[in-house]
């Protein structure tokens, strides 16, 4: 890679979209789910929701300014479109701001991807936002 030149992304499966400019990460389109390096038609019965609660090293005002960066970081980490990540609540608790997110996904995060504070914070650092001090999550399968 030389200055001023971009290296093209080498692989994008059918029925997927790029997550962001400059990074070769893709996510399956709505109605499809990731199966290895492919996107396959998913049924509503396989759809699930991840409920995340994070204790963040930030203020409410700072979070509001950087909310899109937090959403994009979680979307990239969870391999979903940012439109499927919603902030559901936020409140100040002791030294951290506690923020809850709701993420629609075809991935069961209790299997496969292990979601932990280190991975979440790596994603936040990549997106230039303050890190988390606490993580709780729950996966709910939707019927």
mmCIF file of C-alpha atoms in Angstrom:
data_model
loop_
_atom_site.group_PDB
_atom_site.id
_atom_site.type_symbol
_atom_site.label_atom_id
_atom_site.label_comp_id
_atom_site.label_asym_id
_atom_site.label_seq_id
_atom_site.Cartn_x
_atom_site.Cartn_y
_atom_site.Cartn_z
ATOM 1 C CA UNK A 1 0.000 0.000 0.000
ATOM 2 C CA UNK A 2 1.512 3.307 -1.038
ATOM 3 C CA UNK A 3 0.411 6.739 0.029
ATOM 4 C CA UNK A 4 -2.644 7.904 -1.913
ATOM 5 C CA UNK A 5 -3.545 4.450 -3.268
ATOM 6 C CA UNK A 6 -6.153 2.046 -2.012
ATOM 7 C CA UNK A 7 -5.953 -1.708 -2.105
ATOM 8 C CA UNK A 8 -9.237 -3.161 -3.389
ATOM 9 C CA UNK A 9 -11.112 -5.622 -1.202
ATOM 10 C CA UNK A 10 -10.668 -9.133 -2.479
ATOM 11 C CA UNK A 11 -13.904 -10.880 -1.484
ATOM 12 C CA UNK A 12 -17.527 -10.000 -0.951
ATOM 13 C CA UNK A 13 -20.163 -12.739 -0.989
ATOM 14 C CA UNK A 14 -23.375 -12.472 -2.975
ATOM 15 C CA UNK A 15 -26.234 -10.894 -0.963
ATOM 16 C CA UNK A 16 -23.882 -8.835 1.247
ATOM 17 C CA UNK A 17 -22.931 -5.171 1.643
ATOM 18 C CA UNK A 18 -19.737 -3.452 2.800
ATOM 19 C CA UNK A 19 -19.889 -2.157 6.391
ATOM 20 C CA UNK A 20 -17.645 0.874 5.947
ATOM 21 C CA UNK A 21 -15.342 2.648 3.536
ATOM 22 C CA UNK A 22 -11.664 1.713 3.750
ATOM 23 C CA UNK A 23 -12.253 -1.564 5.604
ATOM 24 C CA UNK A 24 -12.995 -4.848 3.842
ATOM 25 C CA UNK A 25 -15.714 -6.012 6.254
ATOM 26 C CA UNK A 26 -19.089 -7.096 4.929
ATOM 27 C CA UNK A 27 -22.432 -8.071 6.420
ATOM 28 C CA UNK A 28 -25.261 -10.095 4.902
ATOM 29 C CA UNK A 29 -28.266 -8.172 3.608
ATOM 30 C CA UNK A 30 -31.502 -8.282 5.572
ATOM 31 C CA UNK A 31 -33.184 -11.677 5.210
ATOM 32 C CA UNK A 32 -29.829 -13.471 4.837
ATOM 33 C CA UNK A 33 -27.479 -14.901 7.430
ATOM 34 C CA UNK A 34 -23.753 -15.535 7.468
ATOM 35 C CA UNK A 35 -22.725 -19.145 6.929
ATOM 36 C CA UNK A 36 -18.933 -19.203 6.799
ATOM 37 C CA UNK A 37 -17.906 -17.033 3.843
ATOM 38 C CA UNK A 38 -21.410 -17.006 2.294
ATOM 39 C CA UNK A 39 -24.771 -15.322 2.862
ATOM 40 C CA UNK A 40 -27.674 -17.742 2.829
ATOM 41 C CA UNK A 41 -31.406 -17.122 2.963
ATOM 42 C CA UNK A 42 -32.461 -16.946 6.610
ATOM 43 C CA UNK A 43 -35.891 -17.639 8.033
ATOM 44 C CA UNK A 44 -37.611 -15.467 10.614
ATOM 45 C CA UNK A 45 -37.400 -18.378 13.071
ATOM 46 C CA UNK A 46 -33.599 -18.063 13.101
ATOM 47 C CA UNK A 47 -33.539 -14.361 13.854
ATOM 48 C CA UNK A 48 -32.415 -13.247 17.292
ATOM 49 C CA UNK A 49 -31.741 -10.174 19.387
ATOM 50 C CA UNK A 50 -28.651 -9.350 21.422
ATOM 51 C CA UNK A 51 -29.274 -7.092 24.410
ATOM 52 C CA UNK A 52 -26.051 -5.350 25.485
ATOM 53 C CA UNK A 53 -25.528 -3.210 28.555
ATOM 54 C CA UNK A 54 -22.218 -1.367 28.742
ATOM 55 C CA UNK A 55 -20.664 0.783 31.440
ATOM 56 C CA UNK A 56 -18.791 3.457 29.462
ATOM 57 C CA UNK A 57 -15.953 5.793 30.492
ATOM 58 C CA UNK A 58 -17.747 8.869 29.198
ATOM 59 C CA UNK A 59 -20.376 11.466 30.000
ATOM 60 C CA UNK A 60 -23.892 11.496 28.575
ATOM 61 C CA UNK A 61 -23.117 14.622 26.530
ATOM 62 C CA UNK A 62 -19.981 13.057 25.048
ATOM 63 C CA UNK A 63 -21.839 9.811 24.310
ATOM 64 C CA UNK A 64 -24.583 11.691 22.452
ATOM 65 C CA UNK A 65 -21.963 13.384 20.240
ATOM 66 C CA UNK A 66 -20.214 10.051 19.546
ATOM 67 C CA UNK A 67 -23.267 7.760 19.498
ATOM 68 C CA UNK A 68 -22.881 6.885 15.795
ATOM 69 C CA UNK A 69 -19.276 5.810 16.384
ATOM 70 C CA UNK A 70 -20.356 3.481 19.200
ATOM 71 C CA UNK A 71 -23.115 2.038 16.994
ATOM 72 C CA UNK A 72 -20.712 1.544 14.072
ATOM 73 C CA UNK A 73 -18.115 -0.114 16.335
ATOM 74 C CA UNK A 74 -20.675 -2.603 17.674
ATOM 75 C CA UNK A 75 -22.082 -3.244 14.190
ATOM 76 C CA UNK A 76 -18.623 -4.028 12.851
ATOM 77 C CA UNK A 77 -17.825 -6.277 15.811
ATOM 78 C CA UNK A 78 -21.138 -8.157 15.564
ATOM 79 C CA UNK A 79 -21.095 -8.211 11.738
ATOM 80 C CA UNK A 80 -24.464 -6.542 11.306
ATOM 81 C CA UNK A 81 -25.637 -3.413 9.560
ATOM 82 C CA UNK A 82 -25.480 -0.281 11.770
ATOM 83 C CA UNK A 83 -29.216 0.132 11.116
ATOM 84 C CA UNK A 84 -29.791 -3.012 13.243
ATOM 85 C CA UNK A 85 -28.063 -1.510 16.318
ATOM 86 C CA UNK A 86 -30.323 0.650 18.492
ATOM 87 C CA UNK A 87 -29.550 2.571 21.677
ATOM 88 C CA UNK A 88 -32.418 1.743 24.036
ATOM 89 C CA UNK A 89 -31.426 3.594 27.226
ATOM 90 C CA UNK A 90 -28.677 5.493 28.981
ATOM 91 C CA UNK A 91 -28.216 6.513 32.607
ATOM 92 C CA UNK A 92 -25.394 7.681 34.860
ATOM 93 C CA UNK A 93 -24.431 5.081 37.459
ATOM 94 C CA UNK A 94 -21.518 5.624 39.869
ATOM 95 C CA UNK A 95 -18.436 6.481 37.751
ATOM 96 C CA UNK A 96 -19.707 5.161 34.393
ATOM 97 C CA UNK A 97 -22.505 5.926 31.971
ATOM 98 C CA UNK A 98 -24.617 2.774 31.570
ATOM 99 C CA UNK A 99 -25.942 2.426 28.020
ATOM 100 C CA UNK A 100 -28.140 -0.371 26.662
ATOM 101 C CA UNK A 101 -28.153 -1.466 23.031
ATOM 102 C CA UNK A 102 -30.491 -3.781 21.102
ATOM 103 C CA UNK A 103 -28.985 -5.587 18.105
ATOM 104 C CA UNK A 104 -30.947 -7.705 15.618
ATOM 105 C CA UNK A 105 -28.871 -10.583 14.259
ATOM 106 C CA UNK A 106 -28.976 -14.023 12.667
ATOM 107 C CA UNK A 107 -25.944 -15.050 14.751
ATOM 108 C CA UNK A 108 -26.370 -16.826 18.070
ATOM 109 C CA UNK A 109 -23.620 -15.129 20.072
ATOM 110 C CA UNK A 110 -23.756 -17.853 22.720
ATOM 111 C CA UNK A 111 -22.116 -20.026 20.041
ATOM 112 C CA UNK A 112 -19.387 -18.952 17.647
ATOM 113 C CA UNK A 113 -18.371 -15.357 18.362
ATOM 114 C CA UNK A 114 -17.481 -14.920 22.005
ATOM 115 C CA UNK A 115 -18.382 -11.397 22.997
ATOM 116 C CA UNK A 116 -16.184 -10.011 25.762
ATOM 117 C CA UNK A 117 -15.029 -6.682 27.142
ATOM 118 C CA UNK A 118 -11.626 -6.904 25.411
ATOM 119 C CA UNK A 119 -13.180 -7.316 21.940
ATOM 120 C CA UNK A 120 -15.708 -4.550 22.586
ATOM 121 C CA UNK A 121 -12.980 -2.169 23.745
ATOM 122 C CA UNK A 122 -10.766 -3.001 20.753
ATOM 123 C CA UNK A 123 -13.678 -2.032 18.486
ATOM 124 C CA UNK A 124 -14.242 1.190 20.449
ATOM 125 C CA UNK A 125 -10.541 2.123 20.269
ATOM 126 C CA UNK A 126 -10.591 1.535 16.489
ATOM 127 C CA UNK A 127 -13.511 3.963 16.241
ATOM 128 C CA UNK A 128 -11.897 6.566 18.516
ATOM 129 C CA UNK A 129 -14.406 6.466 21.380
ATOM 130 C CA UNK A 130 -13.928 5.959 25.143
ATOM 131 C CA UNK A 131 -13.839 2.334 26.287
ATOM 132 C CA UNK A 132 -16.216 0.309 28.440
ATOM 133 C CA UNK A 133 -15.591 -0.819 32.029
ATOM 134 C CA UNK A 134 -18.458 -3.294 32.184
ATOM 135 C CA UNK A 135 -20.300 -5.569 29.739
ATOM 136 C CA UNK A 136 -23.443 -7.642 30.131
ATOM 137 C CA UNK A 137 -25.195 -9.308 27.231
ATOM 138 C CA UNK A 138 -28.036 -11.668 26.570
ATOM 139 C CA UNK A 139 -29.046 -13.429 23.357
ATOM 140 C CA UNK A 140 -32.776 -13.969 22.770
ATOM 141 C CA UNK A 141 -33.965 -16.164 19.938
ATOM 142 C CA UNK A 142 -37.033 -14.767 18.183
ATOM 143 C CA UNK A 143 -39.809 -17.110 17.114
#
